[in-house]
Amino acid sequence: MAKDSPRTDSAYQALKQAIIEQAIRPGTKLPEDLIGEQFGMSRTLVRAVLARLTAEGLVDSTSRKSAMVASPTMTEAREVFEVRRALESEVVRLIVKRWKPEYGVTLETLVRDEDAARQKNDDRLSIRLSGEFHARLAEMSGNSLLGRYLGEIVSRCSLILATFGRPHSSECAVDEHRELIAAFRSQDIARAVSAMTAHLDAVERRALIAHDDEEPAPLAEVLATYFANNN
Amino acid sequence: MAKDSPRTDSAYQALKQAIIEQAIRPGTKLPEDLIGEQFGMSRTLVRAVLARLTAEGLVDSTSRKSAMVASPTMTEAREVFEVRRALESEVVRLIVKRWKPEYGVTLETLVRDEDAARQKNDDRLSIRLSGEFHARLAEMSGNSLLGRYLGEIVSRCSLILATFGRPHSSECAVDEHRELIAAFRSQDIARAVSAMTAHLDAVERRALIAHDDEEPAPLAEVLATYFANNN
DNA sequence: TGGGATTTGTTCGTATGTATT
DNA sequence: GAATACATACGAACAAATCCC
């Protein structure tokens, strides 16, 4: 990619965060006009942003109808987790091979922040940080394609959680992240892979439970918040 | 996805095939005007097609410069193969688990056609069929996301072959495909996974050897051919 | 180095299809 | 069920940047 103008990129980031953090729920319509107005850009650019989000599976665009936040089906959800297990297992193997002590420090700091956010019941921060933990792992694997695919997949998992899971709960348990770090330090590939597999099984279990419905907030208001946060 | 008009879709398919089959070489510029003229559509639609190909890694689009056929670096190439091994290993595991005898028939027919194309030195057909073999495997895994990712990756492997490998050679050996089928039939996961790993190692070895340069054909002419073939 | 030709970036108007009353 | 309102699809035209001689 790397071809976006500054405005389209900030709109992309803002929309993506809003979806991931479950500030706009699956099924919410995303009219081009409204978004363009919020972010101060023309429909043409909005279309590009929506197209990208569609390609990443975060938005559904059927022709001639309003784009909307994607509502993953149960089948899609299972597929996403299946692929995620395969990719994250590979990440774990690569990390153990290329392990550097400073990685441990970085990851530990993240986990500590995660823990703090959880204590304070700051859902948005909590979701963001547990996502970032996995993004960092992908980065440490040293394979940028793996990073791109996992970035997509982790985002979609947030959406799955929003659809089938308990609302506003983060998908990851802090303890499980700590066990992963310990496994990396022990340089034991089998242990690290099985820690990751166990973690993802738990994430899937948490994600696929029934959920209560909630009052959706007005779209324009939510977008205004996210726009401000990104500038 | 599933939002393309008929014309954009045929242009997308045509361009993709042309790139995959190495009819237009990496680095070739893809001006919006020229493509729009060839396929009889406006620049708006061409831009959508190029954006999609860019997202799939087949085209490089830097801002304010002409899009061009992507030229993978050696690093990217290695990353692509690393991810491919992880995903195809998973595919193989799933196929063994969900194996049905008729899969064997389908795959055998494909391999026979591949063999025939190879005998006749029909490079285009040969490349297309060996790609289709892997596409079918992904399909048989029953996981459509896996299919999408592997579709992208197999395409990029063709591009890598065009950049670093012997020109106009297919990436797959027929014998290796036959061994895979045999492994599936034996219902032995370990054997199937190691057959796949060995196959992909061989593909990577074949893909990453030095290559001779060649005279590129005129872009307009090539596109006309591919347009006709797809309608 | 400079300037003309080419190519992309963006906007906006019209056409067409969808949802709603 | 028809008509109206609304949203998207598409394309023409203008502005700005890049390429090439």
Coordinates of C-alpha atoms (C1' of nucleotides) in Angstrom, one line a residue:
Chain A
M1 CA 0.0 0.0 0.0
A2 CA 1.7 3.2 1.2
K3 CA -0.1 5.3 -1.2
D4 CA -2.6 7.2 0.9
S5 CA -2.9 10.9 1.3
P6 CA -2.7 12.2 4.9
R7 CA -6.5 12.7 5.2
T8 CA -7.5 9.4 3.8
D9 CA -5.1 7.7 6.1
S10 CA -6.3 9.4 9.2
A11 CA -9.9 8.6 8.3
Y12 CA -8.9 5.0 7.7
Q13 CA -7.2 4.8 11.1
A14 CA -10.1 6.5 12.9
L15 CA -12.8 4.3 11.3
K16 CA -10.7 1.1 12.0
Q17 CA -10.2 2.0 15.6
A18 CA -13.8 2.8 16.1
I19 CA -14.8 -0.5 14.7
I20 CA -12.2 -2.5 16.6
E21 CA -12.9 -0.9 19.9
Q22 CA -16.6 -1.6 19.3
A23 CA -17.6 2.0 19.4
I24 CA -19.7 1.3 16.3
R25 CA -21.4 -2.0 16.3
P26 CA -21.6 -4.6 13.5
G27 CA -24.4 -3.8 11.1
T28 CA -24.2 0.0 11.5
K29 CA -24.5 1.7 8.2
L30 CA -21.7 3.8 6.9
P31 CA -23.1 6.3 4.4
E32 CA -20.4 7.9 2.3
D33 CA -21.9 11.4 2.7
L34 CA -21.9 11.3 6.5
I35 CA -18.3 10.0 6.7
G36 CA -17.0 12.5 4.2
E37 CA -18.6 15.3 6.2
Q38 CA -17.1 14.1 9.4
F39 CA -13.6 13.8 8.1
G40 CA -13.8 16.8 5.7
M41 CA -13.3 14.9 2.5
S42 CA -15.1 14.1 -0.7
R43 CA -17.0 10.9 -1.4
T44 CA -14.3 9.7 -3.8
L45 CA -11.8 9.5 -1.0
V46 CA -14.3 8.0 1.4
R47 CA -14.9 5.3 -1.2
A48 CA -11.2 4.4 -1.2
V49 CA -11.2 4.1 2.6
L50 CA -14.3 1.9 2.6
A51 CA -12.8 -0.2 -0.1
R52 CA -9.7 -0.8 1.9
L53 CA -11.7 -1.7 5.0
T54 CA -13.9 -4.0 2.9
A55 CA -10.8 -5.8 1.6
E56 CA -9.7 -6.3 5.2
G57 CA -13.1 -7.8 6.2
L58 CA -14.1 -5.0 8.6
V59 CA -16.8 -3.6 6.3
D60 CA -19.4 -5.2 4.1
S61 CA -20.0 -3.3 0.8
T62 CA -22.7 -4.8 -1.4
S63 CA -23.2 -2.9 -4.6
R64 CA -25.6 0.0 -4.6
K65 CA -26.3 -0.3 -0.9
S66 CA -24.8 1.5 2.0
A67 CA -21.6 0.0 3.3
M68 CA -21.9 -1.2 6.9
V69 CA -19.7 -2.5 9.6
A70 CA -19.3 -6.2 8.9
S71 CA -21.3 -8.8 10.8
P72 CA -19.2 -11.9 10.8
T73 CA -21.0 -15.2 10.7
M74 CA -20.2 -18.1 13.0
T75 CA -18.5 -19.9 10.1
E76 CA -16.3 -16.9 9.3
A77 CA -15.4 -16.7 12.9
R78 CA -14.2 -20.2 13.0
E79 CA -12.2 -19.8 9.8
V80 CA -10.5 -16.7 11.2
F81 CA -9.5 -18.5 14.3
E82 CA -8.3 -21.5 12.3
V83 CA -6.0 -19.4 10.2
R84 CA -4.9 -17.3 13.2
R85 CA -3.7 -20.4 15.0
A86 CA -1.6 -21.4 12.0
L87 CA 0.0 -18.0 11.6
E88 CA 0.6 -17.3 15.3
S89 CA 2.2 -20.7 15.7
E90 CA 4.6 -19.7 13.1
V91 CA 5.2 -16.3 14.7
V92 CA 6.0 -18.1 18.0
R93 CA 8.5 -20.4 16.3
L94 CA 10.2 -17.5 14.6
I95 CA 10.3 -15.4 17.8
V96 CA 12.0 -18.1 19.8
K97 CA 14.6 -18.5 17.1
R98 CA 15.3 -14.8 16.8
W99 CA 14.8 -14.0 20.5
K100 CA 16.5 -11.0 22.0
P101 CA 16.3 -10.1 25.7
E102 CA 15.0 -6.6 25.1
Y103 CA 11.9 -8.1 23.5
G104 CA 11.1 -9.4 26.9
V105 CA 11.2 -5.9 28.4
T106 CA 9.0 -4.5 25.7
L107 CA 6.4 -7.2 26.1
E108 CA 6.4 -7.0 29.8
T109 CA 5.8 -3.3 29.8
L110 CA 2.8 -3.9 27.5
V111 CA 1.4 -6.5 29.7
R112 CA 1.8 -4.3 32.8
D113 CA -0.1 -1.5 31.0
E114 CA -2.8 -4.0 30.0
D115 CA -3.2 -5.1 33.5
A116 CA -3.5 -1.5 34.7
A117 CA -6.2 -0.8 32.1
R118 CA -8.1 -3.9 33.1
Q119 CA -8.0 -2.8 36.8
K120 CA -9.4 0.6 35.9
N121 CA -12.1 -0.9 33.7
D122 CA -10.9 1.2 30.7
D123 CA -12.3 -1.0 28.0
R124 CA -11.1 0.9 25.0
L125 CA -7.5 1.0 26.3
S126 CA -7.7 -2.6 27.3
I127 CA -8.8 -3.8 23.9
R128 CA -6.3 -1.6 22.2
L129 CA -3.4 -2.9 24.3
S130 CA -4.2 -6.6 24.0
G131 CA -4.3 -6.1 20.3
E132 CA -1.0 -4.3 20.3
F133 CA 0.6 -7.2 22.2
H134 CA -0.2 -9.5 19.3
A135 CA 0.8 -6.9 16.8
R136 CA 4.2 -6.6 18.5
L137 CA 4.7 -10.4 18.4
A138 CA 4.0 -10.4 14.7
E139 CA 6.6 -7.6 14.3
M140 CA 9.2 -9.4 16.4
S141 CA 8.8 -12.4 14.0
G142 CA 10.7 -10.2 11.5
N143 CA 8.3 -11.1 8.7
S144 CA 6.2 -8.1 7.6
L145 CA 3.8 -10.2 5.6
L146 CA 3.0 -12.2 8.6
G147 CA 2.5 -8.9 10.4
R148 CA 0.0 -7.7 7.8
Y149 CA -2.1 -10.8 7.8
L150 CA -2.1 -11.0 11.5
G151 CA -3.0 -7.3 11.8
E152 CA -6.1 -8.0 9.7
I153 CA -7.0 -11.2 11.6
V154 CA -6.6 -9.6 15.0
S155 CA -8.9 -6.8 13.9
R156 CA -11.5 -9.2 12.7
C157 CA -11.3 -11.1 16.0
S158 CA -12.3 -7.9 17.7
L159 CA -15.3 -7.7 15.4
I160 CA -16.2 -11.3 16.1
L161 CA -16.0 -10.6 19.8
A162 CA -18.4 -7.6 19.3
T163 CA -20.8 -9.9 17.4
F164 CA -20.8 -13.0 19.5
G165 CA -18.9 -12.3 22.7
R166 CA -19.6 -10.3 25.9
P167 CA -19.7 -6.6 24.9
H168 CA -16.8 -4.4 25.8
S169 CA -14.7 -7.2 27.1
S170 CA -11.1 -7.5 25.9
E171 CA -10.3 -10.8 24.2
C172 CA -7.0 -11.6 25.9
A173 CA -6.2 -12.6 29.5
V174 CA -3.2 -11.0 31.0
D175 CA -1.9 -14.2 32.6
E176 CA -1.9 -16.0 29.3
H177 CA 0.3 -13.2 27.8
R178 CA 2.7 -13.6 30.8
E179 CA 3.0 -17.3 30.2
L180 CA 3.9 -16.6 26.6
I181 CA 6.7 -14.3 27.6
A182 CA 8.0 -16.9 30.0
A183 CA 8.0 -19.5 27.3
F184 CA 10.0 -17.3 24.9
R185 CA 12.6 -16.7 27.6
S186 CA 12.9 -20.5 28.2
Q187 CA 13.7 -20.9 24.5
D188 CA 11.5 -23.9 24.3
I189 CA 9.7 -23.9 21.0
A190 CA 7.2 -26.7 21.9
R191 CA 6.3 -24.9 25.1
A192 CA 5.9 -21.6 23.4
V193 CA 3.7 -23.1 20.6
S194 CA 1.5 -24.9 23.0
A195 CA 1.2 -21.7 25.2
M196 CA 0.0 -19.8 22.1
T197 CA -2.4 -22.6 21.1
A198 CA -3.9 -22.7 24.5
H199 CA -4.2 -18.9 24.6
L200 CA -5.9 -18.8 21.2
D201 CA -8.3 -21.6 22.2
A202 CA -9.2 -19.6 25.3
V203 CA -9.7 -16.4 23.2
E204 CA -12.0 -18.3 20.8
R205 CA -14.0 -19.7 23.7
R206 CA -14.4 -16.3 25.2
A207 CA -15.3 -14.8 21.8
L208 CA -18.0 -17.2 20.8
I209 CA -20.4 -17.0 23.7
A210 CA -23.8 -15.5 23.5
H211 CA -24.1 -11.7 23.9
D212 CA -26.6 -9.1 25.1
D213 CA -27.7 -6.4 22.7
E214 CA -27.0 -2.8 23.5
E215 CA -28.1 0.7 22.6
P216 CA -25.9 1.9 19.7
A217 CA -24.5 5.4 20.0
P218 CA -25.1 8.0 17.2
L219 CA -22.6 7.4 14.5
A220 CA -21.6 11.1 13.9
E221 CA -20.9 11.6 17.5
V222 CA -18.6 8.6 17.7
L223 CA -16.7 9.5 14.6
A224 CA -16.1 13.0 15.9
T225 CA -14.5 11.6 19.0
Y226 CA -12.2 9.3 17.0
F227 CA -11.3 12.0 14.5
A228 CA -10.2 14.3 17.4
N229 CA -8.1 11.5 18.9
N230 CA -6.1 10.9 15.8
N231 CA -5.0 14.5 15.1
Chain B
M1 CA -15.5 -8.0 -1.5
A2 CA -18.1 -9.2 -4.0
K3 CA -18.9 -5.7 -5.0
D4 CA -17.3 -5.5 -8.5
S5 CA -19.2 -4.6 -11.6
P6 CA -18.8 -7.0 -14.5
R7 CA -16.3 -4.8 -16.4
T8 CA -14.0 -4.1 -13.5
D9 CA -14.0 -7.8 -12.6
S10 CA -13.0 -8.8 -16.1
A11 CA -10.2 -6.2 -16.2
Y12 CA -9.0 -7.4 -12.8
Q13 CA -8.9 -11.0 -13.9
A14 CA -7.2 -10.1 -17.2
L15 CA -4.5 -7.9 -15.6
K16 CA -3.9 -10.5 -12.9
Q17 CA -3.5 -13.3 -15.3
A18 CA -1.2 -11.2 -17.5
I19 CA 1.0 -10.5 -14.5
I20 CA 1.0 -14.1 -13.1
E21 CA 1.8 -15.7 -16.5
Q22 CA 4.6 -13.3 -16.8
A23 CA 3.3 -11.7 -20.0
I24 CA 4.1 -8.3 -18.5
R25 CA 7.3 -8.2 -16.5
P26 CA 7.9 -6.7 -13.1
G27 CA 8.6 -2.9 -13.3
T28 CA 6.3 -2.4 -16.3
K29 CA 4.3 0.8 -15.9
L30 CA 0.6 0.6 -15.9
P31 CA -0.8 4.0 -16.8
E32 CA -4.5 4.5 -15.9
D33 CA -5.3 5.9 -19.3
L34 CA -3.9 3.1 -21.3
I35 CA -5.6 0.4 -19.3
G36 CA -8.9 2.2 -19.3
E37 CA -8.7 2.5 -23.1
Q38 CA -7.8 -1.2 -23.5
F39 CA -10.7 -2.4 -21.3
G40 CA -13.2 0.4 -22.3
M41 CA -13.7 1.9 -18.9
S42 CA -13.1 5.1 -17.1
R43 CA -10.1 5.9 -14.9
T44 CA -12.3 5.8 -11.8
L45 CA -12.8 2.0 -12.4
V46 CA -9.2 1.5 -13.4
R47 CA -8.1 3.0 -10.1
A48 CA -10.3 0.6 -8.2
V49 CA -8.8 -2.4 -10.1
L50 CA -5.2 -1.1 -9.5
A51 CA -6.0 -0.5 -5.8
R52 CA -7.1 -4.1 -5.4
L53 CA -4.0 -5.5 -7.2
T54 CA -1.9 -3.2 -5.0
A55 CA -3.5 -4.6 -1.9
E56 CA -2.7 -8.1 -3.1
G57 CA 1.0 -7.2 -3.7
L58 CA 0.9 -7.7 -7.4
V59 CA 1.2 -3.9 -8.2
D60 CA 3.2 -1.1 -6.6
S61 CA 1.4 2.2 -6.4
T62 CA 3.4 5.1 -5.0
S63 CA 1.6 8.3 -4.8
R64 CA 1.6 10.6 -7.9
K65 CA 3.6 8.1 -9.9
S66 CA 2.4 5.5 -12.4
A67 CA 1.4 2.2 -10.9
M68 CA 3.7 -0.6 -12.0
V69 CA 3.9 -4.3 -11.9
A70 CA 5.5 -5.1 -8.5
S71 CA 9.2 -6.0 -8.3
P72 CA 9.5 -8.2 -5.3
T73 CA 12.7 -7.9 -3.3
M74 CA 14.7 -10.9 -2.2
T75 CA 13.5 -10.2 1.4
E76 CA 9.9 -10.1 0.4
A77 CA 10.4 -13.3 -1.5
R78 CA 11.7 -15.1 1.5
E79 CA 8.8 -13.7 3.6
V80 CA 6.2 -14.9 1.2
F81 CA 7.6 -18.4 1.2
E82 CA 7.8 -18.4 5.0
V83 CA 4.1 -17.6 5.3
R84 CA 3.3 -19.9 2.5
R85 CA 4.8 -22.9 4.3
A86 CA 2.8 -22.1 7.4
L87 CA -0.4 -21.8 5.6
E88 CA 0.0 -24.8 3.2
S89 CA 1.0 -27.0 6.1
E90 CA -2.3 -26.1 7.7
V91 CA -4.1 -26.8 4.4
V92 CA -2.6 -30.2 4.2
R93 CA -3.6 -31.1 7.8
L94 CA -7.2 -30.0 7.1
I95 CA -7.3 -31.9 3.8
V96 CA -6.2 -35.2 5.4
K97 CA -8.8 -34.8 8.1
R98 CA -11.6 -34.0 5.6
W99 CA -10.4 -36.2 2.8
K100 CA -12.9 -37.6 0.3
P101 CA -12.0 -40.1 -2.5
E102 CA -13.4 -37.8 -5.2
Y103 CA -10.8 -35.2 -4.3
G104 CA -8.1 -37.6 -5.5
V105 CA -9.8 -37.9 -8.9
T106 CA -10.0 -34.1 -9.3
L107 CA -6.4 -33.6 -8.3
E108 CA -5.2 -36.4 -10.5
T109 CA -6.9 -34.9 -13.6
L110 CA -5.3 -31.6 -12.9
V111 CA -1.8 -33.2 -12.6
R112 CA -2.4 -35.1 -15.8
D113 CA -3.2 -31.9 -17.6
E114 CA -0.2 -30.2 -16.1
D115 CA 2.0 -33.0 -17.4
A116 CA 0.5 -32.7 -20.9
A117 CA 1.1 -28.9 -20.9
R118 CA 4.7 -29.4 -19.8
Q119 CA 5.3 -32.0 -22.6
K120 CA 4.0 -29.5 -25.1
N121 CA 6.1 -26.7 -23.7
D122 CA 2.9 -24.6 -23.2
D123 CA 4.3 -22.2 -20.6
R124 CA 1.2 -20.2 -20.0
L125 CA -1.0 -23.2 -19.5
S126 CA 1.6 -24.9 -17.4
I127 CA 1.9 -22.0 -15.0
R128 CA -1.8 -21.6 -14.8
L129 CA -2.5 -25.3 -14.0
S130 CA 0.2 -25.6 -11.4
G131 CA -1.3 -22.5 -9.7
E132 CA -4.7 -24.1 -10.0
F133 CA -3.5 -27.2 -8.2
H134 CA -2.6 -25.2 -5.1
A135 CA -5.8 -23.2 -5.4
R136 CA -7.8 -26.4 -5.4
L137 CA -6.0 -27.7 -2.3
A138 CA -6.8 -24.5 -0.5
E139 CA -10.4 -24.9 -1.5
M140 CA -10.5 -28.5 -0.3
S141 CA -9.3 -27.3 3.1
G142 CA -12.8 -26.0 3.5
N143 CA -11.6 -22.7 4.9
S144 CA -12.3 -19.8 2.5
L145 CA -10.0 -17.3 4.3
L146 CA -7.1 -19.7 3.9
G147 CA -8.1 -19.9 0.3
R148 CA -8.0 -16.1 -0.1
Y149 CA -4.6 -15.7 1.6
L150 CA -3.1 -18.6 -0.4
G151 CA -4.5 -17.3 -3.6
E152 CA -2.7 -14.1 -3.0
I153 CA 0.5 -15.8 -2.0
V154 CA 0.6 -18.2 -5.0
S155 CA 0.1 -15.2 -7.3
R156 CA 3.0 -13.4 -5.7
C157 CA 5.1 -16.5 -6.0
S158 CA 4.7 -16.3 -9.8
L159 CA 5.9 -12.8 -9.7
I160 CA 8.9 -13.8 -7.6
L161 CA 9.6 -16.5 -10.2
A162 CA 9.4 -13.8 -12.9
T163 CA 11.9 -11.7 -11.0
F164 CA 14.4 -14.1 -9.7
G165 CA 13.8 -17.4 -11.5
R166 CA 14.3 -18.8 -14.9
P167 CA 11.9 -17.0 -17.2
H168 CA 8.8 -18.8 -18.4
S169 CA 9.3 -21.8 -16.2
S170 CA 6.5 -23.1 -14.1
E171 CA 7.2 -23.3 -10.4
C172 CA 5.9 -26.7 -9.6
A173 CA 7.2 -30.2 -10.5
V174 CA 4.5 -32.7 -11.5
D175 CA 6.1 -35.5 -9.5
E176 CA 5.9 -33.5 -6.3
H177 CA 2.2 -33.0 -6.8
R178 CA 1.8 -36.7 -7.4
E179 CA 3.5 -37.5 -4.1
L180 CA 1.2 -35.1 -2.3
I181 CA -1.9 -36.9 -3.7
A182 CA -0.4 -40.2 -2.6
A183 CA 0.2 -38.8 0.9
F184 CA -3.4 -37.6 1.2
R185 CA -4.7 -41.1 0.2
S186 CA -2.5 -42.7 2.8
Q187 CA -4.2 -40.5 5.5
D188 CA -0.8 -39.9 7.1
I189 CA -0.7 -36.3 8.3
A190 CA 3.0 -36.3 9.0
R191 CA 3.8 -37.7 5.6
A192 CA 1.6 -35.2 3.9
V193 CA 3.0 -32.2 5.8
S194 CA 6.5 -33.2 5.0
A195 CA 5.7 -33.8 1.4
M196 CA 4.3 -30.3 1.2
T197 CA 7.3 -28.8 3.0
A198 CA 9.7 -30.6 0.7
H199 CA 7.7 -29.4 -2.3
L200 CA 7.7 -25.8 -1.2
D201 CA 11.4 -25.9 -0.4
A202 CA 12.0 -27.1 -3.9
V203 CA 9.7 -24.4 -5.4
E204 CA 11.6 -21.8 -3.4
R205 CA 15.0 -23.2 -4.6
R206 CA 13.8 -23.1 -8.2
A207 CA 12.3 -19.6 -7.8
L208 CA 15.3 -17.9 -6.3
I209 CA 18.0 -18.6 -8.9
A210 CA 19.5 -16.0 -11.1
H211 CA 17.7 -15.1 -14.3
D212 CA 18.4 -13.7 -17.8
D213 CA 16.7 -10.6 -18.9
E214 CA 14.4 -10.6 -21.9
E215 CA 12.8 -8.3 -24.4
P216 CA 9.4 -7.1 -22.9
A217 CA 6.4 -7.2 -25.3
P218 CA 4.4 -4.0 -25.9
L219 CA 1.9 -3.6 -23.1
A220 CA -1.2 -2.7 -25.2
E221 CA -0.8 -5.7 -27.3
V222 CA -0.5 -8.1 -24.4
L223 CA -3.6 -6.6 -22.7
A224 CA -5.6 -7.0 -25.9
T225 CA -4.8 -10.7 -25.9
Y226 CA -5.8 -11.2 -22.3
F227 CA -9.0 -9.1 -22.7
A228 CA -10.1 -11.3 -25.6
N229 CA -9.3 -14.5 -23.6
N230 CA -11.5 -13.5 -20.8
N231 CA -14.7 -12.7 -22.7
Chain C
dT1 C1' 18.4 23.4 -15.8
dG2 C1' 13.9 24.5 -17.9
dG3 C1' 9.6 23.8 -20.1
dG4 C1' 6.2 21.2 -22.4
dA5 C1' 3.7 16.9 -22.4
dT6 C1' 1.9 13.4 -19.9
dT7 C1' -0.2 11.4 -15.8
dT8 C1' -2.3 11.4 -11.6
dG9 C1' -5.4 13.6 -7.7
dT10 C1' -9.6 15.5 -6.8
dT11 C1' -14.1 17.4 -7.1
dC12 C1' -18.7 17.5 -8.5
dG13 C1' -22.7 16.8 -11.6
dT14 C1' -25.8 13.4 -13.6
dA15 C1' -27.6 8.7 -13.9
dT16 C1' -29.3 4.8 -11.7
dG17 C1' -30.6 1.8 -8.4
dT18 C1' -32.7 1.0 -3.4
dA19 C1' -35.5 1.9 0.6
dT20 C1' -39.5 4.0 2.6
dT21 C1' -44.0 6.0 3.2
Chain D
dG1 C1' -48.1 -1.1 -5.1
dA2 C1' -46.5 3.5 -6.6
dA3 C1' -44.1 7.6 -5.9
dT4 C1' -40.7 10.1 -3.5
dA5 C1' -36.4 10.6 -1.1
dC6 C1' -32.0 9.2 -0.7
dA7 C1' -27.5 6.8 -1.5
dT8 C1' -24.3 5.0 -4.6
dA9 C1' -22.1 4.4 -9.5
dC10 C1' -19.9 6.5 -12.9
dG11 C1' -17.7 9.8 -15.8
dA12 C1' -16.0 14.5 -17.5
dA13 C1' -13.2 18.2 -16.4
dC14 C1' -9.9 20.9 -13.9
dA15 C1' -5.7 21.3 -10.9
dA16 C1' -1.3 19.8 -9.6
dA17 C1' 2.7 17.1 -9.8
dT18 C1' 6.0 14.3 -12.4
dC19 C1' 8.6 12.8 -16.3
dC20 C1' 11.3 13.5 -20.3
dC21 C1' 13.6 15.9 -23.8

